[in-house]
mmCIF file of C-alpha atoms and ligand atoms in Angstrom:
data_model
loop_
_atom_site.group_PDB
_atom_site.id
_atom_site.type_symbol
_atom_site.label_atom_id
_atom_site.label_comp_id
_atom_site.label_asym_id
_atom_site.label_seq_id
_atom_site.Cartn_x
_atom_site.Cartn_y
_atom_site.Cartn_z
ATOM 1 C CA MET K 1 4.634 14.118 1.600
ATOM 2 C CA GLY K 2 6.464 16.585 -0.640
ATOM 3 C CA GLU K 3 3.194 17.748 -2.169
ATOM 4 C CA ILE K 4 2.491 20.153 0.642
ATOM 5 C CA GLN K 5 3.196 23.795 -0.114
ATOM 6 C CA PRO K 6 3.601 25.734 3.110
ATOM 7 C CA ARG K 7 1.931 29.086 2.637
ATOM 8 C CA THR K 8 1.408 30.311 6.163
ATOM 9 C CA CYS K 9 2.973 29.894 9.572
ATOM 10 C CA ALA K 10 0.141 27.548 10.450
ATOM 11 C CA ALA K 11 0.954 25.462 7.416
ATOM 12 C CA LEU K 12 4.629 25.453 8.378
ATOM 13 C CA LEU K 13 3.781 24.253 11.847
ATOM 14 C CA LEU K 14 1.571 21.569 10.369
ATOM 15 C CA LEU K 15 4.389 20.531 8.072
ATOM 16 C CA ALA K 16 6.669 20.183 11.097
ATOM 17 C CA LEU K 17 4.077 17.978 12.775
ATOM 18 C CA ILE K 18 3.795 15.815 9.688
ATOM 19 C CA GLN K 19 7.557 15.363 9.643
ATOM 20 C CA VAL K 20 7.335 14.016 13.178
ATOM 21 C CA ASN K 21 4.249 11.992 12.364
ATOM 22 C CA THR K 22 5.774 10.222 9.415
ATOM 23 C CA ALA K 23 9.051 9.821 11.248
ATOM 24 C CA THR K 24 11.273 11.076 8.465
ATOM 25 C CA SER K 25 13.779 12.189 11.064
ATOM 26 C CA VAL K 26 13.796 9.203 13.439
ATOM 27 C CA HIS K 27 15.531 6.055 12.367
ATOM 28 C CA TRP K 28 13.638 2.778 11.977
ATOM 29 C CA GLY K 29 14.084 -0.258 9.801
ATOM 30 C CA TYR K 30 13.438 -3.935 9.288
ATOM 31 C CA GLU K 31 16.546 -5.473 10.855
ATOM 32 C CA ASN K 32 18.004 -4.773 14.323
ATOM 33 C CA ASP K 33 15.747 -1.749 14.471
ATOM 34 C CA GLY K 34 12.923 -3.965 13.229
ATOM 35 C CA PRO K 35 9.138 -4.044 13.595
ATOM 36 C CA SER K 36 9.095 -5.602 17.084
ATOM 37 C CA ARG K 37 10.897 -2.499 18.374
ATOM 38 C CA TRP K 38 8.951 0.180 16.544
ATOM 39 C CA SER K 39 6.432 0.691 19.346
ATOM 40 C CA LYS K 40 9.215 1.762 21.743
ATOM 41 C CA ILE K 41 9.657 4.944 19.719
ATOM 42 C CA PHE K 42 6.312 5.061 17.915
ATOM 43 C CA PRO K 43 3.605 4.134 20.433
ATOM 44 C CA LEU K 44 0.835 3.818 17.832
ATOM 45 C CA CYS K 45 2.662 0.772 16.424
ATOM 46 C CA GLY K 46 1.675 -1.043 19.620
ATOM 47 C CA GLU K 47 -2.047 -0.323 19.260
ATOM 48 C CA THR K 48 -4.762 -2.873 18.495
ATOM 49 C CA ARG K 49 -5.916 -2.144 14.916
ATOM 50 C CA GLN K 50 -2.623 -2.544 13.106
ATOM 51 C CA SER K 51 -1.683 -3.639 9.583
ATOM 52 C CA PRO K 52 -0.836 -5.824 7.789
ATOM 53 C CA ILE K 53 -2.989 -8.855 8.650
ATOM 54 C CA ASN K 54 -3.426 -12.430 7.565
ATOM 55 C CA ILE K 55 -6.719 -12.692 5.650
ATOM 56 C CA VAL K 56 -8.486 -15.979 6.324
ATOM 57 C CA ASN K 57 -11.085 -16.696 3.652
ATOM 58 C CA SER K 58 -13.289 -18.779 5.942
ATOM 59 C CA LYS K 59 -13.685 -15.778 8.264
ATOM 60 C CA VAL K 60 -14.336 -13.144 5.611
ATOM 61 C CA TYR K 61 -17.799 -11.571 5.343
ATOM 62 C CA ALA K 62 -18.730 -11.293 1.696
ATOM 63 C CA ARG K 63 -20.981 -8.300 1.112
ATOM 64 C CA GLN K 64 -22.486 -7.740 -2.292
ATOM 65 C CA LYS K 65 -23.459 -4.187 -1.469
ATOM 66 C CA ILE K 66 -19.836 -3.012 -1.163
ATOM 67 C CA GLY K 67 -19.669 -2.990 -4.977
ATOM 68 C CA ASN K 68 -16.709 -1.992 -7.117
ATOM 69 C CA ILE K 69 -14.138 0.677 -6.455
ATOM 70 C CA THR K 70 -14.312 3.367 -9.142
ATOM 71 C CA MET K 71 -10.817 4.269 -10.322
ATOM 72 C CA ILE K 72 -10.661 7.747 -11.852
ATOM 73 C CA GLY K 73 -7.674 8.811 -13.957
ATOM 74 C CA TYR K 74 -5.996 5.427 -13.651
ATOM 75 C CA ASP K 75 -6.065 5.225 -17.455
ATOM 76 C CA LYS K 76 -4.371 8.607 -18.066
ATOM 77 C CA PRO K 77 -0.583 9.002 -18.339
ATOM 78 C CA ILE K 78 0.685 11.111 -15.430
ATOM 79 C CA THR K 79 3.975 12.579 -14.226
ATOM 80 C CA MET K 80 5.796 10.762 -11.445
ATOM 81 C CA LYS K 81 9.179 10.515 -9.751
ATOM 82 C CA ILE K 82 10.838 7.671 -7.883
ATOM 83 C CA ARG K 83 13.256 7.580 -4.986
ATOM 84 C CA ASN K 84 14.916 5.201 -2.552
ATOM 85 C CA ASN K 85 13.878 6.469 0.880
ATOM 86 C CA GLY K 86 15.832 3.744 2.674
ATOM 87 C CA HIS K 87 12.680 1.701 3.296
ATOM 88 C CA THR K 88 11.270 1.188 -0.190
ATOM 89 C CA ALA K 89 11.198 2.405 -3.783
ATOM 90 C CA ARG K 90 8.615 5.145 -3.511
ATOM 91 C CA ILE K 91 6.857 6.775 -6.461
ATOM 92 C CA ASP K 92 5.250 10.160 -5.930
ATOM 93 C CA ILE K 93 2.716 11.723 -8.245
ATOM 94 C CA THR K 94 4.078 15.089 -9.382
ATOM 95 C CA ARG K 95 1.301 16.049 -11.789
ATOM 96 C CA GLY K 96 -1.997 14.377 -12.611
ATOM 97 C CA ASP K 97 -5.164 13.687 -10.705
ATOM 98 C CA VAL K 98 -5.901 10.085 -9.868
ATOM 99 C CA PHE K 99 -8.744 9.152 -7.529
ATOM 100 C CA ILE K 100 -10.662 6.245 -6.073
ATOM 101 C CA THR K 101 -14.228 6.299 -4.762
ATOM 102 C CA ASN K 102 -17.255 4.006 -4.238
ATOM 103 C CA GLY K 103 -16.620 0.373 -3.301
ATOM 104 C CA GLY K 104 -17.715 1.067 0.274
ATOM 105 C CA LEU K 105 -15.109 3.824 0.707
ATOM 106 C CA PRO K 106 -16.284 6.623 2.996
ATOM 107 C CA GLY K 107 -15.411 9.349 0.469
ATOM 108 C CA LYS K 108 -13.265 10.247 -2.504
ATOM 109 C CA TYR K 109 -9.508 9.754 -2.205
ATOM 110 C CA LYS K 110 -6.617 11.144 -4.230
ATOM 111 C CA LEU K 111 -3.537 9.085 -5.061
ATOM 112 C CA LEU K 112 -0.460 10.415 -3.278
ATOM 113 C CA GLN K 113 2.195 7.750 -3.716
ATOM 114 C CA LEU K 114 2.826 4.091 -4.372
ATOM 115 C CA HIS K 115 5.602 1.850 -3.074
ATOM 116 C CA PHE K 116 6.627 -1.777 -2.818
ATOM 117 C CA HIS K 117 7.411 -4.427 -0.210
ATOM 118 C CA TRP K 118 9.508 -7.411 -1.291
ATOM 119 C CA GLY K 119 11.524 -10.347 0.000
ATOM 120 C CA SER K 120 15.039 -11.687 -0.346
ATOM 121 C CA ASP K 121 13.545 -14.790 -1.964
ATOM 122 C CA ASN K 122 10.222 -15.608 -3.609
ATOM 123 C CA GLY K 123 8.840 -17.285 -0.477
ATOM 124 C CA LYS K 124 8.257 -13.954 1.260
ATOM 125 C CA GLY K 125 7.916 -10.241 0.644
ATOM 126 C CA SER K 126 4.236 -9.339 0.866
ATOM 127 C CA GLU K 127 2.866 -7.663 3.963
ATOM 128 C CA HIS K 128 -0.653 -9.070 3.815
ATOM 129 C CA THR K 129 -0.985 -12.812 3.621
ATOM 130 C CA ILE K 130 -4.015 -14.755 2.387
ATOM 131 C CA ASN K 131 -4.799 -17.982 4.245
ATOM 132 C CA GLY K 132 -1.242 -17.751 5.519
ATOM 133 C CA GLU K 133 0.220 -17.589 2.022
ATOM 134 C CA ARG K 134 2.968 -15.052 1.449
ATOM 135 C CA PHE K 135 3.720 -13.511 -1.931
ATOM 136 C CA PRO K 136 7.076 -12.323 -3.308
ATOM 137 C CA MET K 137 6.041 -8.663 -3.517
ATOM 138 C CA GLU K 138 3.159 -6.339 -2.701
ATOM 139 C CA VAL K 139 2.456 -2.848 -4.023
ATOM 140 C CA HIS K 140 0.563 -0.231 -2.012
ATOM 141 C CA LEU K 141 -1.190 2.704 -3.623
ATOM 142 C CA VAL K 142 -1.799 5.293 -0.919
ATOM 143 C CA HIS K 143 -4.659 7.773 -1.337
ATOM 144 C CA TYR K 144 -5.827 10.533 1.000
ATOM 145 C CA LEU K 145 -9.319 11.798 1.673
ATOM 146 C CA THR K 146 -10.042 14.757 -0.604
ATOM 147 C CA SER K 147 -12.362 16.324 1.959
ATOM 148 C CA ALA K 148 -9.410 16.664 4.352
ATOM 149 C CA ALA K 149 -7.658 20.034 4.221
ATOM 150 C CA ASN K 150 -4.400 18.319 3.290
ATOM 151 C CA VAL K 151 -2.443 15.097 3.770
ATOM 152 C CA GLY K 152 -1.426 16.111 7.286
ATOM 153 C CA GLU K 153 -5.017 16.437 8.358
ATOM 154 C CA ALA K 154 -5.944 13.178 6.617
ATOM 155 C CA LEU K 155 -3.361 11.426 8.823
ATOM 156 C CA THR K 156 -5.384 12.421 11.870
ATOM 157 C CA LEU K 157 -8.833 11.317 10.598
ATOM 158 C CA PRO K 158 -10.376 7.850 10.860
ATOM 159 C CA GLY K 159 -10.470 6.697 7.232
ATOM 160 C CA GLY K 160 -8.200 9.592 6.281
ATOM 161 C CA LEU K 161 -6.181 7.319 3.998
ATOM 162 C CA ALA K 162 -7.334 4.596 1.611
ATOM 163 C CA ALA K 163 -4.636 2.137 0.602
ATOM 164 C CA ILE K 164 -5.062 -0.493 -2.064
ATOM 165 C CA GLY K 165 -2.749 -3.466 -2.196
ATOM 166 C CA PHE K 166 -1.902 -5.969 -4.903
ATOM 167 C CA MET K 167 0.119 -9.149 -4.590
ATOM 168 C CA PHE K 168 2.656 -10.201 -7.216
ATOM 169 C CA GLU K 169 3.335 -13.646 -8.561
ATOM 170 C CA ILE K 170 6.367 -14.790 -10.474
ATOM 171 C CA SER K 171 5.900 -15.178 -14.230
ATOM 172 C CA GLU K 172 8.181 -16.616 -16.889
ATOM 173 C CA ASP K 173 8.004 -13.480 -18.977
ATOM 174 C CA ASP K 174 8.835 -9.937 -17.947
ATOM 175 C CA ASN K 175 5.863 -7.696 -17.246
ATOM 176 C CA ASN K 176 6.811 -4.899 -19.610
ATOM 177 C CA GLU K 177 4.409 -2.467 -17.967
ATOM 178 C CA TYR K 178 7.039 -2.264 -15.210
ATOM 179 C CA ASP K 179 9.911 -1.296 -17.526
ATOM 180 C CA ASN K 180 9.424 2.428 -16.823
ATOM 181 C CA ILE K 181 10.029 1.790 -13.136
ATOM 182 C CA ILE K 182 12.621 -0.982 -13.234
ATOM 183 C CA SER K 183 14.810 0.850 -15.750
ATOM 184 C CA LYS K 184 15.235 3.662 -13.183
ATOM 185 C CA LEU K 185 16.112 1.452 -10.208
ATOM 186 C CA PRO K 186 19.860 1.458 -11.006
ATOM 187 C CA GLN K 187 19.752 5.254 -10.568
ATOM 188 C CA ILE K 188 18.385 4.956 -7.024
ATOM 189 C CA THR K 189 20.408 1.986 -5.753
ATOM 190 C CA GLU K 190 21.673 3.931 -2.781
ATOM 191 C CA TYR K 191 19.534 5.643 -0.188
ATOM 192 C CA ARG K 192 19.853 9.397 -0.410
ATOM 193 C CA ASP K 193 18.204 11.668 2.079
ATOM 194 C CA GLY K 194 15.854 14.115 0.429
ATOM 195 C CA ASP K 195 13.281 14.546 -2.241
ATOM 196 C CA ILE K 196 15.791 16.268 -4.555
ATOM 197 C CA PHE K 197 17.286 12.832 -5.229
ATOM 198 C CA SER K 198 14.078 11.683 -6.874
ATOM 199 C CA VAL K 199 14.430 10.505 -10.470
ATOM 200 C CA PRO K 200 11.666 11.438 -12.946
ATOM 201 C CA LEU K 201 9.798 8.565 -14.575
ATOM 202 C CA ALA K 202 8.571 8.478 -18.162
ATOM 203 C CA GLU K 203 4.838 9.206 -18.174
ATOM 204 C CA PHE K 204 2.515 6.234 -17.937
ATOM 205 C CA ALA K 205 -0.945 5.397 -16.624
ATOM 206 C CA ILE K 206 -1.118 3.919 -13.124
ATOM 207 C CA GLY K 207 -3.645 1.369 -14.372
ATOM 208 C CA ASP K 208 -0.949 -0.127 -16.618
ATOM 209 C CA LEU K 209 0.765 -1.438 -13.484
ATOM 210 C CA LEU K 210 -2.339 -3.309 -12.348
ATOM 211 C CA PRO K 211 -4.089 -6.474 -13.501
ATOM 212 C CA ASN K 212 -6.751 -6.005 -16.179
ATOM 213 C CA ASN K 213 -10.071 -4.963 -14.613
ATOM 214 C CA PRO K 214 -9.179 -5.648 -10.992
ATOM 215 C CA CYS K 215 -12.461 -5.797 -9.070
ATOM 216 C CA HIS K 216 -12.321 -8.370 -6.246
ATOM 217 C CA PHE K 217 -11.001 -7.081 -2.969
ATOM 218 C CA TYR K 218 -10.918 -7.677 0.780
ATOM 219 C CA ARG K 219 -11.757 -4.725 3.018
ATOM 220 C CA TYR K 220 -10.748 -3.959 6.579
ATOM 221 C CA PHE K 221 -9.729 -1.044 8.777
ATOM 222 C CA GLY K 222 -6.136 -0.835 9.900
ATOM 223 C CA SER K 223 -3.006 1.264 9.958
ATOM 224 C CA LEU K 224 0.046 2.423 8.107
ATOM 225 C CA THR K 225 2.392 -0.577 8.027
ATOM 226 C CA THR K 226 5.392 1.654 8.773
ATOM 227 C CA PRO K 227 5.991 4.065 11.654
ATOM 228 C CA SER K 228 4.173 6.027 12.829
ATOM 229 C CA CYS K 229 1.514 3.286 12.285
ATOM 230 C CA ASN K 230 -1.498 5.649 12.395
ATOM 231 C CA GLU K 231 -4.750 3.661 12.586
ATOM 232 C CA ILE K 232 -6.521 5.673 9.916
ATOM 233 C CA VAL K 233 -6.318 3.447 6.836
ATOM 234 C CA VAL K 234 -9.190 1.861 4.907
ATOM 235 C CA TRP K 235 -7.525 -1.149 3.299
ATOM 236 C CA SER K 236 -8.588 -2.804 0.041
ATOM 237 C CA VAL K 237 -6.447 -5.845 -0.703
ATOM 238 C CA PHE K 238 -7.149 -7.177 -4.179
ATOM 239 C CA LYS K 239 -7.496 -10.805 -5.155
ATOM 240 C CA GLU K 240 -6.182 -10.286 -8.709
ATOM 241 C CA LYS K 241 -2.405 -10.557 -8.886
ATOM 242 C CA ILE K 242 0.299 -8.821 -10.869
ATOM 243 C CA ASN K 243 2.927 -10.736 -12.849
ATOM 244 C CA ILE K 244 6.603 -10.003 -12.422
ATOM 245 C CA SER K 245 9.581 -12.028 -13.578
ATOM 246 C CA GLU K 246 12.382 -13.236 -11.342
ATOM 247 C CA ARG K 247 14.780 -10.996 -13.258
ATOM 248 C CA GLN K 248 12.613 -7.925 -12.671
ATOM 249 C CA LEU K 249 12.208 -8.671 -8.977
ATOM 250 C CA SER K 250 15.980 -9.075 -8.629
ATOM 251 C CA GLU K 251 16.356 -5.415 -9.650
ATOM 252 C CA PHE K 252 14.367 -4.349 -6.575
ATOM 253 C CA ARG K 253 16.563 -6.570 -4.393
ATOM 254 C CA LYS K 254 19.654 -4.605 -5.505
ATOM 255 C CA LEU K 255 18.481 -1.449 -3.733
ATOM 256 C CA MET K 256 20.262 -0.558 -0.497
ATOM 257 C CA THR K 257 19.237 0.728 2.926
ATOM 258 C CA SER K 258 20.664 3.782 4.679
ATOM 259 C CA GLU K 259 23.107 1.403 6.422
ATOM 260 C CA GLY K 260 24.358 0.109 3.105
ATOM 261 C CA GLY K 261 22.768 -3.331 3.460
ATOM 262 C CA HIS K 262 20.396 -4.881 0.956
ATOM 263 C CA LEU K 263 16.946 -3.324 0.976
ATOM 264 C CA GLN K 264 14.827 -6.465 1.030
ATOM 265 C CA ASN K 265 12.426 -8.163 3.422
ATOM 266 C CA ASN K 266 10.997 -4.688 3.937
ATOM 267 C CA PHE K 267 7.684 -6.069 5.129
ATOM 268 C CA ARG K 268 6.096 -5.872 8.558
ATOM 269 C CA PRO K 269 4.864 -9.200 9.994
ATOM 270 C CA VAL K 270 1.092 -9.699 10.191
ATOM 271 C CA GLN K 271 -0.615 -8.158 13.207
ATOM 272 C CA PRO K 272 -3.446 -9.534 15.388
ATOM 273 C CA LEU K 273 -6.990 -8.817 14.188
ATOM 274 C CA ASN K 274 -8.195 -8.163 17.746
ATOM 275 C CA GLY K 275 -11.831 -8.698 16.823
ATOM 276 C CA ARG K 276 -11.811 -6.776 13.571
ATOM 277 C CA VAL K 277 -13.900 -8.164 10.742
ATOM 278 C CA VAL K 278 -12.559 -8.563 7.213
ATOM 279 C CA GLN K 279 -15.144 -8.088 4.488
ATOM 280 C CA ALA K 280 -14.989 -8.717 0.753
ATOM 281 C CA ASN K 281 -16.902 -7.343 -2.210
ATOM 282 C CA PHE K 282 -16.950 -10.807 -3.777
ATOM 283 C CA ASN K 283 -18.085 -14.173 -2.674
ATOM 284 C CA VAL K 284 -14.924 -15.664 -1.260
ATOM 285 C CA ALA K 285 -16.383 -19.161 -1.032
ATOM 286 C CA ASP K 286 -17.540 -18.831 -4.650
ATOM 287 C CA THR K 287 -21.101 -19.924 -3.881
ATOM 288 C CA ASP K 288 -24.330 -17.958 -4.042
ATOM 289 C CA ASP K 289 -24.723 -17.783 -0.274
ATOM 290 C CA TRP K 290 -23.776 -14.215 0.479
ATOM 291 C CA LEU K 291 -22.904 -14.101 4.142
ATOM 292 C CA GLU K 292 -24.398 -10.631 4.377
ATOM 293 C CA GLU K 293 -27.827 -12.251 4.380
ATOM 294 C CA LYS K 294 -27.065 -13.569 7.842
ATOM 295 C CA GLU K 295 -27.416 -11.504 10.964
ATOM 296 C CA ASN K 296 -24.066 -10.519 12.337
ATOM 297 C CA ASP K 297 -23.327 -7.971 14.985
ATOM 298 C CA GLY K 298 -19.578 -7.863 14.597
ATOM 299 C CA MET K 299 -19.940 -6.798 10.995
ATOM 300 C CA GLU K 300 -22.100 -3.788 11.732
ATOM 301 C CA LYS K 301 -19.620 -2.621 14.325
ATOM 302 C CA GLU K 302 -17.156 -1.943 11.548
ATOM 303 C CA GLU K 303 -19.411 0.445 9.646
HETATM 304 C C1 NAG H 401 -17.884 -4.871 -10.924
HETATM 305 O O1 NAG H 401 -17.020 -4.955 -12.034
HETATM 306 C C2 NAG H 401 -17.072 -6.195 -12.715
HETATM 307 C C3 NAG H 401 -15.983 -6.209 -13.776
HETATM 308 O O2 NAG H 401 -15.941 -5.024 -14.492
HETATM 309 C C4 NAG H 401 -18.476 -6.378 -13.280
HETATM 310 O O3 NAG H 401 -18.550 -7.630 -13.920
HETATM 311 C C5 NAG H 401 -19.489 -6.318 -12.154
HETATM 312 O O4 NAG H 401 -20.787 -6.393 -12.667
HETATM 313 C C6 NAG H 401 -19.329 -5.038 -11.347
HETATM 314 N N1 NAG H 401 -20.185 -5.096 -10.191
HETATM 315 C C7 NAG H 401 -21.009 -4.112 -9.851
HETATM 316 C C8 NAG H 401 -21.803 -4.309 -8.606
HETATM 317 O O5 NAG H 401 -21.103 -3.080 -10.503
HETATM 318 C C1 NAG H 402 1.096 -14.015 -16.059
HETATM 319 O O1 NAG H 402 1.994 -15.085 -16.107
HETATM 320 C C2 NAG H 402 1.366 -16.334 -16.360
HETATM 321 C C3 NAG H 402 2.390 -17.463 -16.168
HETATM 322 O O2 NAG H 402 3.710 -17.082 -16.496
HETATM 323 C C4 NAG H 402 0.745 -16.304 -17.749
HETATM 324 O O3 NAG H 402 0.098 -17.518 -18.025
HETATM 325 C C5 NAG H 402 -0.274 -15.167 -17.805
HETATM 326 O O4 NAG H 402 -0.796 -15.034 -19.095
HETATM 327 C C6 NAG H 402 0.370 -13.859 -17.394
HETATM 328 N N1 NAG H 402 -0.668 -12.829 -17.273
HETATM 329 C C7 NAG H 402 -0.576 -11.659 -17.877
HETATM 330 C C8 NAG H 402 -1.722 -10.711 -17.657
HETATM 331 O O5 NAG H 402 0.355 -11.336 -18.571
HETATM 332 ZN ZN1 ZN H 403 3.285 -0.224 2.163
#
């Protein structure tokens, strides 16, 4: 959240609140201090609309009218920096305006940061699962509502953040679009506290990291998957996957936590749906019978 420039006392106070909110000062992790204990310190993590979830295709409501997400500026090279925050490799946008809108999103959202979740082996790593299937890595691109005064306010609004997620699959060949990132990982092996330890990345377009023309996604309402677990996130989990080679993934597994252990398996287990409905902008069953044609009360509840 280093984008915020405190200008007034009010802004400073807000900044202090955000620090608490995003728990930069309170320790949490994925091992002894793991997800089952988060709610002891961060009560929102024990609420009922949490992320990630297991997406079950047979229970997804396909809705043609959701349409495509419009990605603005994803094709333009921008300035970014990367750091090991002890929980993930996090990339912040330092200059460049990248937005998403449409696709059933309740507004226009600006890209703030992206980060990764991965496993110690290829059988796990993703946060979301699809029909119970886990993937070796998942990337999250976190956007905040542009009509919010700032990121801090967005964290307090329903739908204040829009996160898009992509799963990875292992490919024979390297995915060279990731060279800009992976070549910097050896410089952030160890966790260092503070934004000043960020390493600049060579400029590239965010879209280069993604599959070509990604357009099929699942949609549901949930939370941040890390403390403080605020239930303010519109999730779009894409069907199209990103290639990464075993060698490239092994570079992520070399990063270390604040305790000096391996930073891997940094994913939260799936959380109960508790009656939430998962929608999709594509026909999951791959037939012409759009489920939206049927009457369904539970679906409308989500709108
Ligand atoms: C969404 O994008 C895909 C791929 O670009 C395109 O084929 C499709 O027609 C688009 N759908 C809508 C509703 O615009
Ligand atoms: C991803 O990897 C698979 C298998 O290794 C390959 O067939 C496919 O062409 C790759 N896709 C892209 C977009 O590079
Ligand atoms: Zn994430």
